[in-house]
Tab-separated table of C-alpha atoms and ligand atoms in Angstrom:
chain	number	residue	atom	x	y	z
A	1	MET	CA	53.744	110.471	-29.397
A	2	ARG	CA	55.841	107.740	-28.751
A	3	ALA	CA	58.521	108.520	-25.897
A	4	LYS	CA	61.607	109.323	-27.195
A	5	VAL	CA	64.140	106.587	-27.157
A	6	SER	CA	67.425	106.965	-25.900
A	7	PHE	CA	69.873	105.746	-28.536
A	8	GLU	CA	72.792	103.757	-29.028
A	9	ASP	CA	75.510	103.287	-31.655
A	10	SER	CA	75.422	99.495	-32.068
A	11	LEU	CA	73.963	97.579	-35.002
A	12	ALA	CA	72.729	95.195	-32.146
A	13	PHE	CA	70.607	98.519	-31.341
A	14	ALA	CA	69.723	99.428	-34.669
A	15	GLN	CA	68.232	95.805	-35.449
A	16	GLN	CA	66.202	95.912	-32.117
A	17	LEU	CA	64.500	99.628	-33.285
A	18	ASP	CA	63.829	97.368	-36.423
A	19	ARG	CA	62.616	94.744	-34.443
A	20	GLU	CA	59.923	97.328	-32.553
A	21	ASP	CA	59.104	99.262	-36.051
A	22	PRO	CA	55.436	98.524	-36.523
A	23	LEU	CA	56.017	100.120	-39.955
A	24	HIS	CA	58.794	97.263	-40.815
A	25	ARG	CA	56.616	95.241	-42.963
A	26	TYR	CA	56.251	97.492	-45.669
A	27	ARG	CA	59.970	97.216	-47.070
A	28	GLU	CA	58.292	93.814	-48.615
A	29	GLU	CA	55.845	95.972	-50.539
A	30	PHE	CA	58.971	97.616	-52.476
A	31	TYR	CA	61.614	96.405	-54.959
A	32	ILE	CA	64.823	97.297	-53.699
A	33	PRO	CA	67.890	97.965	-56.089
A	34	THR	CA	70.698	96.169	-55.871
A	35	CYS	CA	74.574	96.667	-56.345
A	36	ASP	CA	77.292	93.623	-56.684
A	37	GLY	CA	74.469	91.378	-56.001
A	38	GLY	CA	73.407	92.915	-52.801
A	39	GLU	CA	70.577	95.264	-51.616
A	40	CYS	CA	71.735	99.035	-51.910
A	41	ILE	CA	71.180	100.904	-49.107
A	42	TYR	CA	68.954	103.351	-50.987
A	43	PHE	CA	68.529	107.105	-49.567
A	44	CYS	CA	67.347	108.733	-52.585
A	45	GLY	CA	63.621	108.102	-52.009
A	46	ASN	CA	63.914	112.640	-52.095
A	47	SER	CA	64.788	112.171	-55.482
A	48	LEU	CA	63.245	109.122	-57.145
A	49	GLY	CA	60.951	106.737	-55.008
A	50	LEU	CA	61.398	102.782	-55.281
A	51	GLN	CA	59.005	100.745	-56.844
A	52	PRO	CA	55.671	99.480	-54.946
A	53	ARG	CA	55.347	95.567	-55.821
A	54	ARG	CA	51.732	96.088	-56.423
A	55	ALA	CA	52.202	98.717	-58.876
A	56	ARG	CA	52.150	95.893	-61.751
A	57	HIS	CA	48.388	94.318	-60.820
A	58	TYR	CA	47.258	97.886	-61.193
A	59	ILE	CA	48.888	97.999	-64.583
A	60	ASP	CA	48.252	94.637	-65.563
A	61	VAL	CA	44.559	95.311	-65.124
A	62	LEU	CA	44.745	98.487	-67.534
A	63	LEU	CA	46.088	96.464	-69.665
A	64	GLU	CA	43.865	93.359	-69.944
A	65	ASP	CA	40.575	95.941	-69.633
A	66	TRP	CA	42.045	97.848	-72.850
A	67	ALA	CA	42.786	94.250	-74.674
A	68	ARG	CA	39.545	93.277	-73.800
A	69	MET	CA	37.332	96.493	-74.188
A	70	GLY	CA	39.044	99.299	-76.400
A	71	VAL	CA	37.387	102.263	-76.155
A	72	GLU	CA	34.620	100.787	-74.061
A	73	GLY	CA	36.750	100.755	-71.126
A	74	HIS	CA	36.394	104.527	-70.917
A	75	PHE	CA	33.079	103.731	-69.045
A	76	LYS	CA	32.954	99.920	-68.434
A	77	SER	CA	36.440	98.623	-67.333
A	78	ARG	CA	36.958	97.217	-63.648
A	79	HIS	CA	38.146	101.011	-63.226
A	80	PRO	CA	36.828	103.185	-65.437
A	81	TRP	CA	39.146	105.827	-67.718
A	82	TYR	CA	36.931	108.163	-67.555
A	83	SER	CA	37.130	109.009	-64.095
A	84	TYR	CA	39.834	107.178	-63.084
A	85	HIS	CA	41.539	110.511	-61.664
A	86	GLU	CA	38.760	110.592	-59.475
A	87	MET	CA	40.059	107.538	-57.641
A	88	CYS	CA	43.213	109.549	-56.201
A	89	ILE	CA	41.412	112.822	-54.968
A	90	ASP	CA	40.702	111.495	-51.678
A	91	SER	CA	44.524	109.986	-50.782
A	92	LEU	CA	46.212	113.419	-52.072
A	93	ALA	CA	43.440	115.689	-50.158
A	94	ARG	CA	44.567	113.753	-46.893
A	95	LEU	CA	48.093	113.974	-47.681
A	96	VAL	CA	48.231	117.743	-48.611
A	97	GLY	CA	45.471	118.276	-45.525
A	98	ALA	CA	42.903	119.847	-48.062
A	99	ARG	CA	39.148	119.355	-48.833
A	100	PRO	CA	38.785	116.832	-51.697
A	101	GLU	CA	37.395	119.866	-53.934
A	102	GLU	CA	40.302	122.021	-53.466
A	103	VAL	CA	43.019	118.921	-55.343
A	104	THR	CA	43.655	116.935	-58.067
A	105	VAL	CA	46.281	115.297	-60.256
A	106	MET	CA	47.574	116.333	-63.415
A	107	ASN	CA	50.378	117.111	-65.696
A	108	SER	CA	53.823	117.428	-64.127
A	109	LEU	CA	55.020	120.096	-61.675
A	110	THR	CA	56.305	122.853	-63.657
A	111	VAL	CA	53.236	122.746	-66.437
A	112	ASN	CA	51.311	122.983	-63.049
A	113	LEU	CA	53.319	125.748	-61.857
A	114	HIS	CA	52.769	127.570	-64.622
A	115	LEU	CA	48.751	126.600	-64.935
A	116	MET	CA	48.812	128.257	-61.402
A	117	LEU	CA	50.713	131.486	-62.237
A	118	VAL	CA	48.264	132.408	-65.055
A	119	SER	CA	45.370	132.286	-62.112
A	120	PHE	CA	47.054	133.362	-59.356
A	121	TYR	CA	50.248	135.612	-60.262
A	122	ARG	CA	48.327	138.967	-61.898
A	123	PRO	CA	50.831	141.493	-61.512
A	124	THR	CA	50.350	145.025	-61.941
A	125	PRO	CA	52.833	148.008	-62.233
A	126	THR	CA	53.172	148.912	-58.902
A	127	LYS	CA	52.565	144.956	-57.164
A	128	TYR	CA	54.589	142.868	-59.865
A	129	LYS	CA	57.399	141.485	-57.617
A	130	VAL	CA	57.657	137.443	-56.397
A	131	LEU	CA	59.363	136.703	-53.193
A	132	MET	CA	60.825	132.900	-53.197
A	133	GLU	CA	63.316	131.273	-50.765
A	134	TYR	CA	67.160	131.425	-51.252
A	135	LYS	CA	68.134	129.084	-52.833
A	136	PRO	CA	65.069	127.891	-54.725
A	137	PHE	CA	64.553	124.999	-57.366
A	138	PRO	CA	65.854	126.164	-60.838
A	139	SER	CA	62.708	125.281	-62.643
A	140	ASP	CA	60.594	127.323	-60.627
A	141	VAL	CA	63.239	130.094	-61.106
A	142	TYR	CA	62.036	129.540	-64.562
A	143	ALA	CA	58.821	129.090	-64.530
A	144	VAL	CA	58.665	132.810	-62.508
A	145	ALA	CA	60.819	134.373	-64.418
A	146	SER	CA	59.744	133.610	-67.767
A	147	GLN	CA	56.149	134.279	-66.438
A	148	MET	CA	57.217	137.800	-65.335
A	149	ARG	CA	58.546	138.472	-68.789
A	150	TYR	CA	55.853	137.666	-70.046
A	151	HIS	CA	53.632	139.939	-68.704
A	152	GLY	CA	56.570	142.323	-69.365
A	153	TYR	CA	58.048	143.053	-66.104
A	154	ASP	CA	62.096	142.637	-65.736
A	155	PRO	CA	62.834	138.983	-63.142
A	156	GLY	CA	66.028	140.940	-62.479
A	157	GLU	CA	64.258	143.796	-60.870
A	158	GLY	CA	61.343	142.129	-59.699
A	159	LEU	CA	62.407	138.569	-58.495
A	160	LEU	CA	63.094	138.855	-54.456
A	161	PHE	CA	64.705	136.187	-52.725
A	162	VAL	CA	65.022	135.609	-49.117
A	163	ARG	CA	68.771	135.381	-47.945
A	164	GLY	CA	69.232	133.173	-44.875
A	165	ASP	CA	72.525	132.940	-42.674
A	166	GLY	CA	74.701	132.413	-45.977
A	167	CYS	CA	74.400	128.674	-44.833
A	168	GLY	CA	71.130	127.835	-46.345
A	169	TYR	CA	69.165	128.329	-43.237
A	170	VAL	CA	66.487	130.778	-43.983
A	171	PRO	CA	64.637	131.483	-40.955
A	172	LEU	CA	61.125	133.070	-40.106
A	173	GLU	CA	62.258	136.433	-39.261
A	174	ALA	CA	64.002	136.214	-42.455
A	175	TRP	CA	60.755	135.903	-44.749
A	176	GLU	CA	58.956	138.531	-42.358
A	177	GLN	CA	61.554	141.169	-42.583
A	178	MET	CA	61.368	140.810	-46.675
A	179	LEU	CA	57.858	141.134	-46.584
A	180	ASP	CA	57.782	144.103	-44.140
A	181	GLU	CA	59.906	145.869	-46.554
A	182	HIS	CA	58.857	144.922	-50.234
A	183	GLY	CA	55.005	143.432	-49.165
A	184	ASP	CA	53.251	146.393	-50.971
A	185	THR	CA	55.072	145.738	-54.254
A	186	ILE	CA	55.316	141.581	-53.990
A	187	ALA	CA	52.033	139.924	-55.842
A	188	LEU	CA	53.372	136.305	-55.086
A	189	VAL	CA	55.271	134.327	-52.254
A	190	LEU	CA	56.459	131.245	-53.851
A	191	ILE	CA	57.866	128.579	-51.090
A	192	GLY	CA	59.392	125.528	-51.772
A	193	GLN	CA	57.953	124.019	-48.438
A	194	VAL	CA	60.632	121.524	-47.907
A	195	ASN	CA	63.583	123.347	-49.597
A	196	TYR	CA	65.183	120.859	-52.054
A	197	TYR	CA	69.127	121.746	-51.400
A	198	SER	CA	69.047	122.232	-47.305
A	199	GLY	CA	66.131	120.269	-46.454
A	200	GLN	CA	64.412	123.088	-44.242
A	201	ALA	CA	60.826	122.968	-43.784
A	202	PHE	CA	59.279	126.014	-43.385
A	203	ASP	CA	56.257	127.424	-41.319
A	204	LEU	CA	53.384	127.858	-44.109
A	205	ARG	CA	50.764	129.220	-41.890
A	206	ALA	CA	53.111	131.663	-40.508
A	207	ILE	CA	54.611	133.004	-43.887
A	208	VAL	CA	50.980	132.776	-45.356
A	209	GLU	CA	49.299	135.009	-42.452
A	210	GLN	CA	52.340	137.531	-42.989
A	211	ALA	CA	51.962	137.725	-46.829
A	212	HIS	CA	47.857	138.022	-47.145
A	213	ARG	CA	48.361	140.880	-44.519
A	214	TYR	CA	50.607	142.609	-47.512
A	215	GLY	CA	47.627	141.247	-49.922
A	216	CYS	CA	50.357	138.669	-51.379
A	217	MET	CA	49.109	135.736	-53.118
A	218	VAL	CA	50.965	132.390	-51.574
A	219	GLY	CA	51.909	129.341	-53.401
A	220	VAL	CA	53.924	126.213	-51.953
A	221	ASP	CA	55.694	123.755	-54.425
A	222	LEU	CA	55.658	120.820	-52.111
A	223	ALA	CA	57.812	118.614	-54.370
A	224	HIS	CA	59.907	117.813	-51.241
A	225	GLY	CA	56.937	117.782	-48.456
A	226	ILE	CA	54.226	115.650	-49.902
A	227	GLY	CA	54.286	111.882	-48.244
A	228	ASN	CA	57.068	113.385	-46.003
A	229	LEU	CA	55.711	115.635	-43.566
A	230	PRO	CA	51.499	116.033	-42.565
A	231	LEU	CA	50.493	118.800	-44.287
A	232	THR	CA	47.829	121.253	-43.353
A	233	LEU	CA	47.412	123.311	-46.719
A	234	HIS	CA	43.588	124.242	-46.438
A	235	ASP	CA	43.779	125.887	-42.805
A	236	ASP	CA	47.129	127.378	-43.473
A	237	GLY	CA	45.077	129.054	-45.920
A	238	VAL	CA	47.697	128.832	-49.127
A	239	ASP	CA	46.194	129.814	-52.004
A	240	PHE	CA	47.529	127.378	-54.037
A	241	GLY	CA	49.723	124.510	-54.079
A	242	VAL	CA	51.550	122.137	-56.748
A	243	TRP	CA	53.455	118.886	-56.258
A	244	CYS	CA	55.367	115.731	-58.428
A	245	SER	CA	54.565	112.274	-57.083
A	246	TYR	CA	57.895	110.550	-58.253
A	247	LYS	CA	59.785	111.515	-55.063
A	248	TYR	CA	58.080	110.713	-51.613
A	249	LEU	CA	55.495	109.282	-53.590
A	250	ASN	CA	56.742	106.663	-55.220
A	251	SER	CA	54.772	106.862	-58.493
A	252	GLY	CA	57.208	105.888	-60.723
A	253	PRO	CA	59.763	109.044	-62.940
A	254	GLY	CA	57.753	111.137	-64.321
A	255	GLY	CA	54.627	110.552	-62.437
A	256	PRO	CA	51.417	112.620	-62.567
A	257	ALA	CA	51.626	115.585	-60.377
A	258	GLY	CA	48.721	117.408	-58.147
A	259	ILE	CA	47.483	120.575	-57.821
A	260	PHE	CA	45.908	122.760	-54.654
A	261	VAL	CA	43.584	125.694	-55.214
A	262	HIS	CA	42.500	127.201	-51.962
A	263	ARG	CA	38.273	126.627	-51.856
A	264	ARG	CA	38.432	130.533	-51.531
A	265	HIS	CA	39.514	130.607	-55.451
A	266	LEU	CA	36.803	127.756	-56.571
A	267	GLY	CA	34.041	129.003	-58.605
A	268	GLN	CA	35.551	132.105	-59.224
A	269	ARG	CA	34.713	133.100	-62.758
A	270	GLU	CA	36.732	136.543	-63.048
A	271	LEU	CA	39.466	134.656	-62.313
A	272	PRO	CA	41.849	133.699	-65.244
A	273	ARG	CA	42.854	130.359	-66.189
A	274	PHE	CA	43.922	128.213	-69.428
A	275	GLU	CA	41.386	125.876	-70.177
A	276	GLY	CA	40.562	122.722	-72.022
A	277	TRP	CA	37.949	120.083	-72.159
A	278	TRP	CA	38.737	117.887	-68.753
A	279	GLY	CA	38.224	121.055	-66.730
A	280	HIS	CA	34.231	121.409	-68.093
A	281	ASN	CA	31.457	119.939	-66.448
A	282	LYS	CA	31.531	116.069	-66.686
A	283	ASP	CA	27.967	115.669	-67.328
A	284	THR	CA	27.359	118.205	-70.477
A	285	ARG	CA	31.423	117.238	-71.683
A	286	PHE	CA	29.986	114.929	-74.222
A	287	ALA	CA	27.461	116.525	-75.476
A	288	MET	CA	30.475	118.930	-76.820
A	289	PRO	CA	29.378	122.176	-76.089
A	290	LEU	CA	31.672	124.922	-77.120
A	291	GLU	CA	31.181	127.461	-74.425
A	292	PHE	CA	33.249	126.407	-71.403
A	293	ASP	CA	31.584	125.323	-68.248
A	294	PRO	CA	34.296	125.120	-65.170
A	295	LEU	CA	33.855	122.556	-62.738
A	296	PRO	CA	33.036	123.808	-59.420
A	297	THR	CA	36.611	121.612	-58.306
A	298	ALA	CA	40.274	122.184	-58.742
A	299	GLU	CA	39.421	119.636	-61.448
A	300	ALA	CA	38.559	122.808	-63.710
A	301	TRP	CA	42.321	123.315	-64.016
A	302	GLN	CA	42.441	119.681	-66.127
A	303	LEU	CA	43.436	120.339	-69.485
A	304	SER	CA	43.592	116.853	-71.286
A	305	ASN	CA	42.392	113.725	-70.698
A	306	PRO	CA	45.534	112.017	-68.738
A	307	PRO	CA	47.488	108.769	-69.523
A	308	ILE	CA	45.998	106.346	-67.162
A	309	ALA	CA	48.985	103.677	-67.137
A	310	ALA	CA	50.674	106.511	-65.191
A	311	LEU	CA	47.849	107.468	-62.905
A	312	ALA	CA	47.520	103.362	-62.205
A	313	LEU	CA	50.934	103.618	-61.032
A	314	HIS	CA	49.752	106.481	-58.877
A	315	ARG	CA	47.139	104.747	-57.503
A	316	ALA	CA	49.113	102.004	-56.347
A	317	ALA	CA	51.518	104.350	-54.806
A	318	LEU	CA	48.702	106.159	-52.841
A	319	ASP	CA	47.160	102.673	-51.833
A	320	LEU	CA	50.197	102.490	-49.239
A	321	PHE	CA	50.162	105.746	-47.922
A	322	ASP	CA	46.302	105.308	-47.639
A	323	GLU	CA	47.164	102.128	-45.516
A	324	VAL	CA	49.489	103.422	-43.363
A	325	GLY	CA	48.500	107.119	-42.759
A	326	MET	CA	51.220	109.937	-42.554
A	327	SER	CA	50.992	110.494	-38.902
A	328	ALA	CA	52.525	106.870	-38.710
A	329	LEU	CA	54.590	107.716	-40.946
A	330	ARG	CA	55.975	110.824	-39.817
A	331	GLN	CA	56.514	108.835	-36.219
A	332	LYS	CA	59.043	106.566	-37.837
A	333	SER	CA	60.772	109.110	-40.078
A	334	LEU	CA	61.557	111.356	-36.998
A	335	GLU	CA	62.741	108.482	-35.264
A	336	LEU	CA	64.783	107.346	-38.338
A	337	THR	CA	66.342	110.916	-39.228
A	338	ASP	CA	67.107	111.405	-35.359
A	339	TYR	CA	68.833	108.172	-35.213
A	340	LEU	CA	71.131	109.531	-38.192
A	341	LEU	CA	71.352	113.055	-36.464
A	342	PHE	CA	72.475	110.770	-33.319
A	343	LEU	CA	75.100	108.716	-35.285
A	344	LEU	CA	76.082	111.834	-37.203
A	345	GLN	CA	77.315	113.707	-34.047
A	346	ARG	CA	79.199	110.769	-32.625
A	347	ILE	CA	81.609	111.330	-36.018
A	348	ASP	CA	84.125	113.661	-34.911
A	349	ASP	CA	85.334	115.239	-38.143
A	350	GLY	CA	85.474	119.098	-38.465
A	351	ARG	CA	84.973	118.607	-42.404
A	352	LEU	CA	81.072	117.318	-41.932
A	353	ARG	CA	78.622	119.646	-41.120
A	354	VAL	CA	74.696	119.027	-41.216
A	355	LEU	CA	72.939	121.875	-42.875
A	356	THR	CA	69.527	121.324	-42.147
A	357	PRO	CA	68.126	122.258	-39.023
A	358	THR	CA	68.233	119.965	-36.324
A	359	ARG	CA	64.652	120.782	-34.900
A	360	ALA	CA	62.353	118.587	-35.820
A	361	ASP	CA	59.358	120.720	-37.031
A	362	GLU	CA	61.708	122.316	-39.623
A	363	ARG	CA	62.748	119.153	-41.391
A	364	GLY	CA	61.428	116.105	-43.411
A	365	CYS	CA	62.991	113.231	-43.439
A	366	GLN	CA	66.359	114.120	-45.349
A	367	LEU	CA	69.473	115.586	-44.320
A	368	SER	CA	72.133	117.661	-46.570
A	369	LEU	CA	75.351	116.748	-45.307
A	370	SER	CA	78.128	119.998	-46.011
A	371	ILE	CA	81.472	117.850	-46.576
A	372	ALA	CA	84.305	120.304	-46.722
A	373	GLU	CA	87.298	119.842	-48.933
A	374	VAL	CA	86.454	115.706	-49.618
A	375	GLY	CA	82.900	115.932	-50.324
A	376	LYS	CA	83.191	114.432	-53.964
A	377	GLU	CA	85.755	111.841	-52.939
A	378	VAL	CA	83.169	110.427	-50.054
A	379	TYR	CA	80.303	110.771	-52.464
A	380	ARG	CA	82.287	108.475	-55.166
A	381	ARG	CA	83.394	106.317	-52.228
A	382	LEU	CA	80.340	105.778	-50.298
A	383	SER	CA	78.381	105.103	-53.992
A	384	ALA	CA	81.191	102.688	-54.659
A	385	ALA	CA	80.211	100.661	-51.230
A	386	GLY	CA	76.599	100.270	-52.481
A	387	VAL	CA	74.945	103.805	-50.942
A	388	VAL	CA	72.575	105.919	-52.752
A	389	VAL	CA	72.938	109.214	-52.032
A	390	ASP	CA	72.950	112.262	-53.850
A	391	TRP	CA	75.378	115.074	-54.713
A	392	ARG	CA	74.831	118.506	-55.045
A	393	GLU	CA	77.729	121.378	-55.998
A	394	PRO	CA	79.381	122.524	-54.286
A	395	ASP	CA	79.866	120.088	-51.564
A	396	VAL	CA	76.611	118.470	-50.014
A	397	VAL	CA	75.532	114.931	-50.300
A	398	ARG	CA	71.618	114.644	-49.600
A	399	VAL	CA	70.723	111.540	-47.649
A	400	ALA	CA	67.242	110.525	-47.034
A	401	PRO	CA	66.079	107.485	-44.760
A	402	VAL	CA	62.667	107.245	-46.214
A	403	PRO	CA	60.304	105.895	-43.819
A	404	LEU	CA	58.376	103.254	-45.626
A	405	TYR	CA	61.214	101.310	-46.819
A	406	ASN	CA	64.234	102.397	-45.071
A	407	THR	CA	65.277	100.850	-42.108
A	408	PHE	CA	67.401	101.390	-38.372
A	409	GLU	CA	70.180	99.262	-39.453
A	410	GLU	CA	70.644	100.713	-42.664
A	411	VAL	CA	71.170	104.344	-41.127
A	412	TYR	CA	73.303	102.629	-38.793
A	413	ARG	CA	75.536	100.929	-41.708
A	414	PHE	CA	75.504	104.100	-43.795
A	415	ALA	CA	77.168	106.125	-40.401
A	416	ASN	CA	79.397	104.433	-39.989
A	417	LEU	CA	80.580	103.733	-43.931
A	418	LEU	CA	80.578	107.447	-43.469
A	419	LYS	CA	83.048	107.705	-40.634
A	420	GLU	CA	85.144	105.111	-42.444
A	421	VAL	CA	85.505	106.547	-45.452
A	422	LEU	CA	86.222	110.197	-43.825
A	423	SER	CA	89.053	108.773	-41.604
A	424	ALA	CA	90.557	107.307	-44.770
A	425	LEU	CA	90.829	110.484	-46.220
B	501	PLP	C1	61.533	118.056	-58.257
B	501	PLP	C2	61.272	118.967	-58.189
B	501	PLP	C3	60.926	119.926	-59.384
B	501	PLP	C4	60.314	118.917	-60.514
B	501	PLP	O1	60.018	119.462	-61.517
B	501	PLP	P1	58.837	118.405	-62.630
B	501	PLP	O2	58.333	119.322	-63.432
B	501	PLP	O3	58.687	117.405	-62.149
B	501	PLP	O4	60.316	118.113	-63.849
B	501	PLP	C5	60.286	121.074	-59.099
B	501	PLP	N1	60.203	121.587	-58.304
B	501	PLP	C6	61.251	121.208	-57.098
B	501	PLP	C7	61.255	122.096	-55.941
B	501	PLP	C8	61.453	120.307	-56.728
B	501	PLP	O5	62.191	119.347	-56.214
């Protein structure tokens, strides 16, 4: 770890940090959206990551090969489509801290969550409840509640939430308390590893340990974690994980999602699973046997041959993560967000409050700002000034400086704009 710098509130200082930043040149790898002819301050990579310039080349290769070869491209193109997804697996395994056989890329996040629930949410009359942090992402709740009803249980009774301090913070003790109280009746704990609203990151290892003591499965939604924080899913003992790739992974709107299945669940023939031919043994798949022979890896959950154009965009984006590595990214991310925190703390306005925990091990790059009374107007004025952040009811502006393409200067300019806007209201 580099020694923590003492920050200064000046443009010159921010520019100095950019000059010293070893990752600064990666900004050139991306298209930065423009507003009124100038570059926006794009702090919305937690919602949709930016387009890597190299993505076009990956798509061009695919289009050329398809034009030249037609169906032969499945096996004979420069990057054969039959095994194209395999080119993503090692990169994804590094990003989530897994063995290669524990991950694959497929479908979209909510679809994958359903497929994981089929295998890992197996309620019984005495153990059917699901525990999630409050407030989870709605799609996850819809998925869980509908599965619960599908199994004949009532989500009104079966869905439990770990509630925190009322301001969105959920301490580890609150998880432990809920598990101590209800663990015997809980079938599954589902954690938004970084909560989308508050930006809080949870201690997976501690929660997993406690949940497993009560015989609960543990799943994680990594939509806001992957590409944001270094992850260690295998060692944490998580049972399954799901993610999307269009947020921090910059793989394009609706980009291909992924799954993690812990090795202890691989090759388990009695495990229920919805199956399709892309989960079948690769050697005999085209012999078209009618009996399913599952792959011994997470690929056993694959259903269909995947959209290669979407995978090409994914591959282009993952190359950048391979090049930079999560530890360098996290190092810059900590400095970037620490700088933002430092500047925010100097804004003397009682209406402004940072909801996200300030402790580094409890957050990624996003800070969620609660702005009382004038939040919506602040959001409008920031947007009009070329700042791309997002608004979440009732009073939250989510701000995510992304280490791959954002700069210290942008953080400085953002904080200054916010100060100006607040003092004018
Ligand atoms: C973004 C996000 C999703 C999105 O689900 P899709 O199936 O990709 O539309 C789901 N869960 C969480 C926590 C998210 O942040």
